[in-house]
Every structure is written in structure tokens, then in C-alpha cells.
Amino acid sequence: MTNGEETQNKSFLESYFKLSENKTNPRTEIVAGITTFITMAYIIFVNPSILKLTGMDANAVFVATCIAAAVGTIIMALYANLPFAQAPGMGLNAFFTYTVCLTLHYTWQQALAAVFISGVLFIIITLTSIREKIVDALPQTLKFAISGGIGLFIALIGLKNGGIIVANEATLVGFGKLIEPSATLTLIGIVITAILMAKKVKGSILIGILVTTVIGIPLKITHPVPISQLVGLPPSIAPTFFKMDFGGLLGLGKAGVVGAIVSVLMVVITICLVDLFDTLGTLVGTAQKANMVDENGRVKNMPKALICDAVATTVGSIFGTSTVVTYVESTAGVAEGGRTGLTSLVVGVLFLFALFFSGLVGMVPAQATAPALVIVGVLMLGSIIKINFEDFTEAFPAFLTIVIMPFTYSIANGIAAGIISYPIVKLVTGKGKKVHPLIYILAVIFIIRFLILPE
């Protein structure tokens, strides 16, 4: 490349991403992008391991995960010019698998249809004033509780998948046999990842997955593949591409047409609520730390960022993966100085490169991804410190939201418990007028759902 070409490229990057205006430069943005990718790349291992339990082809899910992450993040770069990365969300992939498919007995094709509908609904919500109304309606307490409850839920899944927690007839659950190779490897992985996190090593979760996978070889849990097979052309996306079943989604017939509609509403509302507040929380929290807000404290290009998130979800469902969200790991890149879409462009390109490493993904055992679920659970649980436990009318709905999720193995049940109990305790204490009307409407919908579909 000649000096003239290099200058021209820098000029393009400068003008498109407004680097000087955001007090950054190409080198800083590239380093920030690499940092963000390293911290969130674990999802390409974890997502297939969770979604394959529904019967989905793990290799196709791997491709869908990479494509959805790349498309969503690149759109974020080019349209919103923000340094935030996207990928299928932890928690929502568990909801897809354990609640929608394994509990409500939808097929994964029908579940993908629900994800697509939620993505389209999210686009409509973002383009209208409905978004602001929903944001204003849901109490802060429930927002924090939902995040904390999801943290406990996915941590439980990790401990179960790793053999640390097992079923027990006397006590419901109990410790597994920790001397068994499966549980031992999971424990080693948790300790390694926790140490890396404590030392604030970049990419701790990804490093933990890879190291645990290697340790699993002598334990005969990891089955290595030849080096020549680690890198190659991406697997076929055909098993999951455009497999959405809209007809079957409403034709389940568990409790007639009304029951089917209520069930679908519950699924779609849950996906939308979790996606909306997960993304809003990440955008607001990260932007405030990096001073990327306007004079009114609003995140720059927030509506565009939410559109990117919604489009990524619809694209992801078409290719064959669960809901796409904006990743809190984006804070790692922002901490490195990332301030523009050039950071997220780098992340998106790296996800495309990851498509050629499917052989490595196939090697990773459940015991290596289980620690990642536990650690992410710890991080998500941190939100509960913002809940006002001194006020019982705030603490009780939050408590129900948090504990019902892991105890019933359902994110939707936890959200429903919180939304139903919140207006009740407010009404009986004379604070009913402080509750937004939308919460009353949602509470009625969830009550009807429990009456018609008690599971």
C-alpha cells in the first residue's frame, strides 16, 4: 500500500466514523475491537451447546451464531456508529431451549418463528413512541431483578451441565460425585476462569473454555480432532436456515385457540422485554462510563442502536439462532478507548473469520462451557445490589422474580411472578396509582396464561 492510499483510507475512516470528533484514532479502535471480540467470543462455543438440546444441528447453529453476531455488529458500526457488539444473548438462549422448547413443547422451528416475530415487534416498538412507554412502565426494581434472576438461572444450568448439581429425590437437588471426571473438569474450569476474572485478564471466559478443553483430553472427556480439521470451510447452514414454522406456532392446540395465543404472547412478550432492557442497560451503562451521552444524559444514536438490535434478532432467527442482544462485554473495548463504529466493525469482521474454526468448536465439551455459564451468572447477579430491599413493596416482587426463574427453570415464570406481584403489593399499601397501567395489563395477561396453561 502506498502512502497516498494509506492516507486516503485514513481519510475515509476519519470522515465516516468521525474519529477526531470522538477523540480516537484507527489504531485505538482496532485494538478496542479485538479486545471486545476476545471477551465475548465464548458465545460461539456456548450457544451451540445450549441450542443443540432442542434438536438443532450444532454446526449450523455455530454458523448462525457467527453470522447473526457479524451482521448485527456490522450494522451497529455502519448505521449507528457506536462501539457496541451484538450476538445471541445468554439467558435468552436458555429461555429458547429450556422454557419454549423443553417446557412448553414448541419445536425449535416454532421457537425461531417466535423469535422472528419478537424481532419485528421490537422494530415497530423502536420506531414508535411505544418504546418510551414500555421503558417508563417497567419499574427499575423489576429490571434489576430480571437480570439477577437470569444470572442465577444460567448459573444453575452451568452447574447442572457440568455435573456439579444433580437431581436428588430427598432434597430435590444435591451435589454430584465431584470425584467423577465430568464434575472434576467443571470445577477446574470454574476455578481457572474465576482466577482469571479476579486478575482482570482480558478474554478470561474464552481462555477458561480453551484451557478447560485441553485439560479434558487426559481425562478422556475432550476428544481432539486432527490439526488439519481445526480450520476449514464453514459447515452447512441448511439444517437451520429459514426453518421458522409460523403455522405450527399457533397450531399447538394445548388449550384451544385462546390458550395457544396466550402462550405465544407470553413467549414473545418475554423475549421483547428481556431483549429491550438487556440492550438498554448495556447501552446506557457503557455509554455513561465512557461519557458517550448528550447534555440530557441520553445515549447518542440510541434509537439507531435499538433498530440494529432488532434487525439482528430477525436475521438471526432466519439463519437459525435465538435472540440477539447488545453485549455488556462491549465495555471491555470501550475501556480500551473504543468510541466509534470502527470498533464494532472490527468485531463483526472477526466473527466472520471465526466461521472457519468450526472444528475447534466441535472439540469443546459441555464441561468446558459450563464454567462460562456460572461466571456470566455471577456477573448478571450483580444488578440486584441496586434493588431497594428496605421497601418491602419493591423487595418482594424482586425476590419472586429472582428465585422463581431458577426454581421453575423458566425466565418467563420469573418475569410473570414479578409483574403479577408488583401491582398487588402496591395496591394493598395504597400505592396503586404509582404503577403504570401497562403493568396491570401485563399482569392480567400473565394470570390468564397461568390459568389456561398451568404447565
Coordinates of C-alpha atoms in Angstrom, one line a residue:
M1 CA 0.0 0.0 0.0
T2 CA 1.4 3.4 -1.0
N3 CA 1.5 6.4 1.4
G4 CA -1.2 8.0 -0.7
E5 CA -3.5 5.0 -0.5
E6 CA -2.9 4.8 3.3
T7 CA -3.7 8.5 3.7
Q8 CA -6.9 8.1 1.6
N9 CA -8.0 5.1 3.7
K10 CA -7.4 7.0 6.9
S11 CA -9.3 9.9 5.5
F12 CA -12.3 7.7 4.7
L13 CA -12.3 6.2 8.2
E14 CA -12.0 9.6 9.7
S15 CA -14.9 11.1 7.7
Y16 CA -17.2 8.1 8.0
F17 CA -16.7 7.2 11.7
K18 CA -15.8 10.8 12.8
L19 CA -12.7 9.6 14.7
S20 CA -11.3 13.0 15.6
E21 CA -14.7 14.3 16.7
N22 CA -14.8 11.3 19.1
K23 CA -11.2 11.8 20.2
T24 CA -9.9 8.5 18.9
N25 CA -7.8 7.0 16.0
P26 CA -7.8 3.9 13.8
R27 CA -5.2 2.0 16.0
T28 CA -7.1 2.6 19.2
E29 CA -10.4 1.5 17.6
I30 CA -8.8 -1.7 16.1
V31 CA -7.3 -2.7 19.5
A32 CA -10.6 -2.0 21.1
G33 CA -12.4 -4.2 18.6
I34 CA -10.1 -7.1 19.1
T35 CA -10.5 -6.7 22.9
T36 CA -14.3 -6.8 22.7
F37 CA -14.2 -9.9 20.4
I38 CA -11.9 -11.8 22.7
T39 CA -14.1 -11.1 25.7
M40 CA -17.3 -12.3 24.0
A41 CA -16.1 -15.0 21.6
Y42 CA -17.1 -17.6 24.2
I43 CA -20.6 -17.3 22.7
I44 CA -19.6 -19.3 19.6
F45 CA -18.9 -22.3 21.8
V46 CA -21.7 -21.8 24.4
N47 CA -24.6 -21.0 22.1
P48 CA -24.4 -24.2 20.0
S49 CA -24.0 -26.3 23.2
I50 CA -27.3 -24.9 24.6
L51 CA -29.4 -24.8 21.4
K52 CA -28.5 -28.3 20.3
L53 CA -30.5 -29.6 23.2
T54 CA -33.6 -28.7 21.2
G55 CA -32.6 -30.9 18.4
M56 CA -30.9 -28.2 16.3
D57 CA -27.8 -29.1 14.4
A58 CA -24.9 -27.7 16.5
N59 CA -22.7 -27.0 13.4
A60 CA -25.5 -25.0 11.8
V61 CA -26.1 -23.1 15.0
F62 CA -22.4 -22.3 15.2
V63 CA -22.6 -20.7 11.7
A64 CA -25.9 -18.9 12.5
T65 CA -24.3 -17.5 15.7
C66 CA -21.3 -16.1 13.9
I67 CA -23.4 -14.7 11.1
A68 CA -26.0 -13.1 13.4
A69 CA -23.2 -11.6 15.5
A70 CA -21.4 -10.3 12.5
V71 CA -24.4 -8.8 10.8
G72 CA -25.8 -7.2 14.0
T73 CA -22.4 -5.8 14.9
I74 CA -21.5 -4.5 11.5
I75 CA -24.9 -2.8 11.2
M76 CA -24.2 -1.2 14.6
A77 CA -20.9 0.0 13.1
L78 CA -22.2 1.4 9.8
Y79 CA -25.6 2.6 10.8
A80 CA -25.3 3.7 14.5
N81 CA -21.6 4.4 14.6
L82 CA -21.3 3.0 18.1
P83 CA -18.7 0.7 19.6
F84 CA -21.2 -1.9 20.7
A85 CA -21.1 -5.6 19.7
Q86 CA -24.0 -8.0 19.3
A87 CA -24.5 -11.7 19.5
P88 CA -27.1 -14.3 20.6
G89 CA -27.9 -13.5 24.2
M90 CA -27.0 -15.6 27.2
G91 CA -30.2 -16.2 29.1
L92 CA -32.4 -15.8 26.1
N93 CA -30.8 -18.8 24.5
A94 CA -31.6 -20.7 27.7
F95 CA -35.2 -19.4 27.6
F96 CA -35.4 -20.6 24.0
T97 CA -34.2 -24.1 24.9
Y98 CA -35.5 -24.8 28.4
T99 CA -38.7 -22.9 28.5
V100 CA -40.0 -22.5 25.0
C101 CA -38.9 -25.9 23.6
L102 CA -38.4 -28.3 26.6
T103 CA -41.2 -27.0 28.9
L104 CA -43.8 -25.5 26.6
H105 CA -43.0 -28.2 24.0
Y106 CA -42.7 -26.0 21.0
T107 CA -40.4 -27.3 18.3
W108 CA -37.3 -25.3 17.7
Q109 CA -38.7 -24.3 14.3
Q110 CA -41.7 -22.8 16.1
A111 CA -39.5 -21.1 18.6
L112 CA -37.5 -19.5 15.8
A113 CA -40.8 -18.2 14.4
A114 CA -41.5 -16.6 17.9
V115 CA -38.0 -15.0 17.9
F116 CA -38.6 -13.6 14.4
I117 CA -42.0 -12.1 15.5
S118 CA -40.4 -10.6 18.6
G119 CA -37.7 -9.0 16.3
V120 CA -40.3 -7.5 14.1
L121 CA -42.3 -6.3 17.1
F122 CA -39.1 -4.8 18.5
I123 CA -38.5 -2.9 15.3
I124 CA -42.1 -1.5 15.5
I125 CA -41.7 -0.6 19.2
T126 CA -38.4 1.2 18.4
L127 CA -39.8 3.2 15.5
T128 CA -42.8 4.4 17.6
S129 CA -43.3 6.0 21.0
I130 CA -44.2 2.6 22.4
R131 CA -40.6 2.0 23.4
E132 CA -40.5 5.0 25.7
K133 CA -43.8 4.0 27.2
I134 CA -42.5 0.4 28.0
V135 CA -39.3 1.8 29.4
D136 CA -41.2 4.1 31.7
A137 CA -43.7 1.4 32.6
L138 CA -41.5 -1.3 34.0
P139 CA -40.2 -0.5 37.5
Q140 CA -36.5 -0.2 37.9
T141 CA -36.7 -2.9 40.6
L142 CA -38.0 -5.5 38.2
K143 CA -35.4 -4.5 35.6
F144 CA -32.6 -5.3 38.1
A145 CA -34.4 -8.4 39.3
I146 CA -34.8 -9.8 35.8
S147 CA -31.1 -9.5 35.2
G148 CA -30.2 -11.1 38.5
G149 CA -32.7 -13.9 38.1
I150 CA -31.4 -14.7 34.7
G151 CA -27.9 -14.8 36.2
L152 CA -29.0 -17.4 38.8
F153 CA -30.8 -19.4 36.1
I154 CA -27.9 -19.7 33.7
A155 CA -25.5 -20.4 36.6
L156 CA -27.8 -23.3 37.6
I157 CA -27.7 -24.6 34.1
G158 CA -23.9 -24.5 34.1
L159 CA -23.7 -26.3 37.4
K160 CA -26.2 -29.0 36.1
N161 CA -24.5 -29.4 32.7
G162 CA -21.1 -29.8 34.5
G163 CA -22.4 -32.5 36.9
I164 CA -21.9 -30.3 40.0
I165 CA -25.6 -30.2 40.8
V166 CA -27.7 -33.3 40.2
A167 CA -31.3 -34.4 40.9
N168 CA -31.9 -35.8 44.4
E169 CA -35.2 -37.4 45.4
A170 CA -34.9 -36.4 49.1
T171 CA -33.8 -32.8 48.7
L172 CA -34.8 -32.1 45.1
V173 CA -31.2 -31.2 44.1
G174 CA -27.8 -32.2 45.6
F175 CA -24.1 -32.3 44.9
G176 CA -22.9 -34.7 42.2
K177 CA -20.0 -37.0 42.6
L178 CA -17.2 -34.5 42.5
I179 CA -14.5 -37.1 42.0
E180 CA -16.1 -38.1 38.7
P181 CA -14.1 -36.8 35.7
S182 CA -17.0 -34.7 34.4
A183 CA -17.6 -32.8 37.7
T184 CA -13.9 -32.5 38.4
L185 CA -13.2 -30.9 35.0
T186 CA -16.1 -28.5 35.5
L187 CA -14.7 -27.5 38.9
I188 CA -11.3 -27.0 37.5
G189 CA -12.7 -24.8 34.8
I190 CA -14.7 -22.7 37.3
V191 CA -11.6 -22.1 39.4
I192 CA -9.4 -21.3 36.4
T193 CA -11.9 -18.8 35.0
A194 CA -12.6 -17.2 38.4
I195 CA -8.9 -16.7 38.9
L196 CA -8.6 -15.1 35.5
M197 CA -11.6 -12.9 36.2
A198 CA -10.2 -11.8 39.6
K199 CA -6.9 -10.9 38.0
K200 CA -8.9 -8.9 35.3
V201 CA -7.3 -10.8 32.4
K202 CA -8.9 -9.9 29.1
G203 CA -10.7 -12.7 27.5
S204 CA -10.9 -14.6 30.8
I205 CA -14.0 -16.6 29.9
L206 CA -12.7 -17.6 26.4
I207 CA -9.3 -18.5 27.9
G208 CA -11.1 -20.6 30.6
I209 CA -13.1 -22.5 27.9
L210 CA -9.9 -23.3 25.9
V211 CA -7.8 -24.3 28.9
T212 CA -10.5 -26.5 30.3
T213 CA -11.0 -28.1 26.9
V214 CA -7.3 -29.0 26.8
I215 CA -7.3 -30.4 30.4
G216 CA -10.2 -32.6 29.3
I217 CA -8.0 -34.5 26.9
P218 CA -6.2 -36.6 29.5
L219 CA -9.5 -37.1 31.4
K220 CA -10.9 -38.5 28.2
I221 CA -13.7 -36.0 28.1
T222 CA -12.3 -33.9 25.3
H223 CA -12.0 -35.8 22.0
P224 CA -9.3 -34.0 19.9
V225 CA -9.6 -33.7 16.2
P226 CA -6.6 -33.7 13.8
I227 CA -5.0 -30.3 13.4
S228 CA -5.9 -30.3 9.7
Q229 CA -9.6 -30.3 10.7
L230 CA -9.4 -27.4 13.1
V231 CA -9.6 -24.9 10.3
G232 CA -11.7 -25.3 7.2
L233 CA -14.8 -24.1 5.3
P234 CA -17.8 -23.3 7.4
P235 CA -20.4 -26.1 8.0
S236 CA -23.7 -26.0 6.1
I237 CA -26.3 -23.6 7.4
A238 CA -29.0 -25.6 5.6
P239 CA -30.3 -27.5 8.6
T240 CA -31.5 -24.3 10.4
F241 CA -31.7 -21.7 7.6
F242 CA -35.2 -20.3 7.1
K243 CA -36.8 -23.2 9.1
M244 CA -39.3 -21.0 11.0
D245 CA -42.7 -22.6 11.5
F246 CA -45.3 -19.9 11.8
G247 CA -48.2 -22.2 11.2
G248 CA -47.2 -24.6 13.9
L249 CA -46.6 -21.8 16.4
L250 CA -50.3 -21.0 16.7
G251 CA -51.5 -24.5 16.0
L252 CA -50.2 -26.2 19.1
G253 CA -53.7 -26.7 20.4
K254 CA -52.7 -27.2 24.1
A255 CA -55.8 -25.3 25.3
G256 CA -57.6 -24.3 22.2
V257 CA -57.0 -21.2 20.1
V258 CA -57.1 -18.8 23.2
G259 CA -54.6 -21.0 25.0
A260 CA -52.3 -21.0 22.0
I261 CA -52.5 -17.3 21.5
V262 CA -51.8 -16.6 25.2
S263 CA -48.9 -19.0 25.2
V264 CA -47.3 -17.3 22.1
L265 CA -48.0 -13.8 23.6
M266 CA -46.2 -14.9 26.8
V267 CA -43.2 -16.1 24.8
V268 CA -43.0 -13.0 22.6
I269 CA -43.5 -10.6 25.4
T270 CA -40.8 -12.2 27.5
I271 CA -38.3 -12.1 24.6
C272 CA -39.1 -8.5 23.9
L273 CA -38.9 -7.4 27.5
V274 CA -35.6 -9.1 28.2
D275 CA -34.1 -8.0 24.9
L276 CA -35.2 -4.4 25.3
F277 CA -33.9 -3.9 28.9
D278 CA -30.8 -6.0 28.3
T279 CA -29.8 -3.8 25.4
L280 CA -30.9 -0.6 27.1
G281 CA -29.0 -1.5 30.2
T282 CA -25.8 -2.2 28.2
L283 CA -26.1 0.9 26.1
V284 CA -26.8 3.3 28.9
G285 CA -24.4 1.8 31.4
T286 CA -21.5 1.6 29.0
A287 CA -22.1 5.0 27.4
Q288 CA -22.3 6.8 30.7
K289 CA -18.9 5.3 31.8
A290 CA -17.4 6.5 28.5
N291 CA -19.1 9.9 28.5
M292 CA -20.8 9.0 25.3
V293 CA -24.0 10.8 26.2
D294 CA -25.5 14.1 25.2
E295 CA -26.3 17.1 27.5
N296 CA -29.5 15.4 28.6
G297 CA -27.8 12.2 29.6
R298 CA -29.2 10.3 26.6
V299 CA -27.0 7.8 24.6
K300 CA -26.1 9.2 21.2
N301 CA -27.9 7.4 18.4
M302 CA -29.9 5.2 20.9
P303 CA -32.9 4.7 18.5
K304 CA -30.5 3.5 15.8
A305 CA -28.7 1.1 18.2
L306 CA -32.1 -0.4 19.2
I307 CA -33.0 -0.8 15.5
C308 CA -29.7 -2.6 14.9
D309 CA -30.5 -5.0 17.8
A310 CA -34.0 -5.7 16.4
V311 CA -32.8 -6.3 12.9
A312 CA -30.0 -8.6 14.2
T313 CA -32.7 -10.7 16.0
T314 CA -34.8 -11.1 12.9
V315 CA -31.7 -12.0 10.8
G316 CA -30.5 -14.4 13.5
S317 CA -33.9 -16.2 13.6
I318 CA -33.8 -16.6 9.8
F319 CA -30.3 -18.3 9.9
G320 CA -31.2 -20.3 13.0
T321 CA -30.3 -18.8 16.4
S322 CA -32.0 -17.3 19.4
T323 CA -32.5 -13.6 20.2
V324 CA -29.5 -11.3 19.5
V325 CA -28.7 -8.7 22.1
T326 CA -26.1 -6.0 22.7
Y327 CA -23.3 -7.4 24.8
V328 CA -22.2 -5.9 28.0
E329 CA -18.7 -7.2 27.1
S330 CA -18.6 -4.2 24.8
T331 CA -17.4 -2.3 27.9
A332 CA -14.0 -4.1 27.5
G333 CA -13.5 -2.4 24.1
V334 CA -14.8 0.9 25.4
A335 CA -12.3 0.7 28.3
E336 CA -9.6 0.3 25.7
G337 CA -10.7 3.6 24.1
G338 CA -13.2 2.4 21.5
R339 CA -15.6 5.2 20.8
T340 CA -17.0 4.7 17.3
G341 CA -18.4 2.1 14.9
L342 CA -14.9 1.2 13.7
T343 CA -14.5 -0.8 16.9
S344 CA -17.7 -2.8 16.2
L345 CA -16.8 -3.2 12.6
V346 CA -13.6 -4.9 13.7
V347 CA -15.6 -7.2 16.0
G348 CA -18.0 -8.1 13.2
V349 CA -15.2 -9.0 10.8
L350 CA -13.6 -11.2 13.4
F351 CA -16.9 -13.1 13.9
L352 CA -16.8 -13.8 10.1
F353 CA -13.3 -15.1 10.4
A354 CA -14.5 -17.4 13.3
L355 CA -16.6 -19.2 10.7
F356 CA -13.6 -21.1 9.6
F357 CA -12.8 -22.6 13.0
S358 CA -15.8 -24.9 13.4
G359 CA -13.5 -27.9 14.0
L360 CA -12.4 -26.3 17.3
V361 CA -16.0 -25.7 18.4
G362 CA -16.7 -29.4 17.9
M363 CA -14.0 -30.3 20.4
V364 CA -15.3 -28.2 23.2
P365 CA -17.2 -30.4 25.8
A366 CA -20.1 -29.3 27.9
Q367 CA -17.8 -29.3 31.0
A368 CA -15.7 -26.5 29.4
T369 CA -18.7 -24.3 28.6
A370 CA -20.4 -24.9 32.0
P371 CA -17.9 -22.7 33.8
A372 CA -18.7 -19.8 31.4
L373 CA -22.3 -20.1 32.3
V374 CA -21.5 -19.9 36.0
I375 CA -19.2 -16.9 35.6
V376 CA -21.7 -15.0 33.4
G377 CA -24.3 -15.8 36.0
V378 CA -22.2 -14.1 38.7
L379 CA -21.8 -11.0 36.6
M380 CA -25.5 -10.7 35.9
L381 CA -26.4 -11.3 39.5
G382 CA -24.6 -8.1 40.5
S383 CA -27.5 -6.0 39.3
I384 CA -29.5 -6.8 42.4
I385 CA -27.4 -4.5 44.6
K386 CA -29.5 -1.7 43.1
I387 CA -32.8 -3.0 44.4
N388 CA -34.2 -1.2 47.4
F389 CA -34.7 -4.1 49.9
E390 CA -35.7 -1.6 52.6
D391 CA -39.1 -1.2 50.9
F392 CA -41.0 -4.5 51.0
T393 CA -43.2 -3.4 48.1
E394 CA -40.1 -3.3 46.0
A395 CA -38.2 -6.2 47.6
F396 CA -41.0 -8.8 47.4
P397 CA -41.7 -8.7 43.7
A398 CA -37.9 -8.5 43.0
F399 CA -37.4 -11.6 45.2
L400 CA -40.1 -13.6 43.4
T401 CA -38.7 -12.6 40.1
I402 CA -35.2 -13.7 41.1
V403 CA -36.0 -17.0 42.8
I404 CA -38.8 -18.2 40.5
M405 CA -36.5 -18.3 37.5
P406 CA -34.1 -20.9 38.7
F407 CA -36.6 -22.8 40.9
T408 CA -39.0 -23.3 38.0
Y409 CA -36.3 -23.4 35.3
S410 CA -38.1 -20.6 33.5
I411 CA -37.2 -17.0 32.8
A412 CA -40.8 -16.3 31.7
N413 CA -42.2 -17.6 35.0
G414 CA -39.9 -15.3 36.9
I415 CA -40.9 -12.2 34.9
A416 CA -44.6 -13.2 35.3
A417 CA -44.3 -13.6 39.1
G418 CA -42.7 -10.2 39.4
I419 CA -45.2 -8.4 37.1
I420 CA -48.2 -10.0 38.9
S421 CA -47.0 -9.4 42.4
Y422 CA -45.8 -5.8 41.9
P423 CA -49.2 -4.2 41.4
I424 CA -50.8 -6.3 44.1
V425 CA -48.4 -5.2 46.9
K426 CA -48.6 -1.7 45.7
L427 CA -52.4 -1.7 45.6
V428 CA -52.8 -3.1 49.1
T429 CA -50.4 -0.5 50.5
G430 CA -52.2 2.4 48.8
K431 CA -49.5 2.9 46.2
G432 CA -51.5 1.5 43.2
K433 CA -51.6 4.9 41.4
K434 CA -47.8 4.8 41.1
V435 CA -48.0 1.6 39.0
H436 CA -48.1 2.2 35.2
P437 CA -51.4 1.0 33.6
L438 CA -49.3 -1.2 31.2
I439 CA -48.1 -3.3 34.2
Y440 CA -51.7 -4.0 35.2
I441 CA -52.4 -5.2 31.6
L442 CA -49.3 -7.4 31.6
A443 CA -50.3 -8.8 35.0
V444 CA -53.7 -9.8 33.7
I445 CA -52.2 -11.5 30.6
F446 CA -49.8 -13.5 32.7
I447 CA -52.5 -14.5 35.2
I448 CA -54.7 -15.7 32.3
R449 CA -51.6 -17.6 31.0
F450 CA -51.2 -19.4 34.3
L451 CA -54.9 -20.3 34.5
I452 CA -55.1 -21.7 30.9
L453 CA -51.6 -23.2 30.7
P454 CA -50.5 -24.2 34.2
E455 CA -47.8 -26.5 32.8

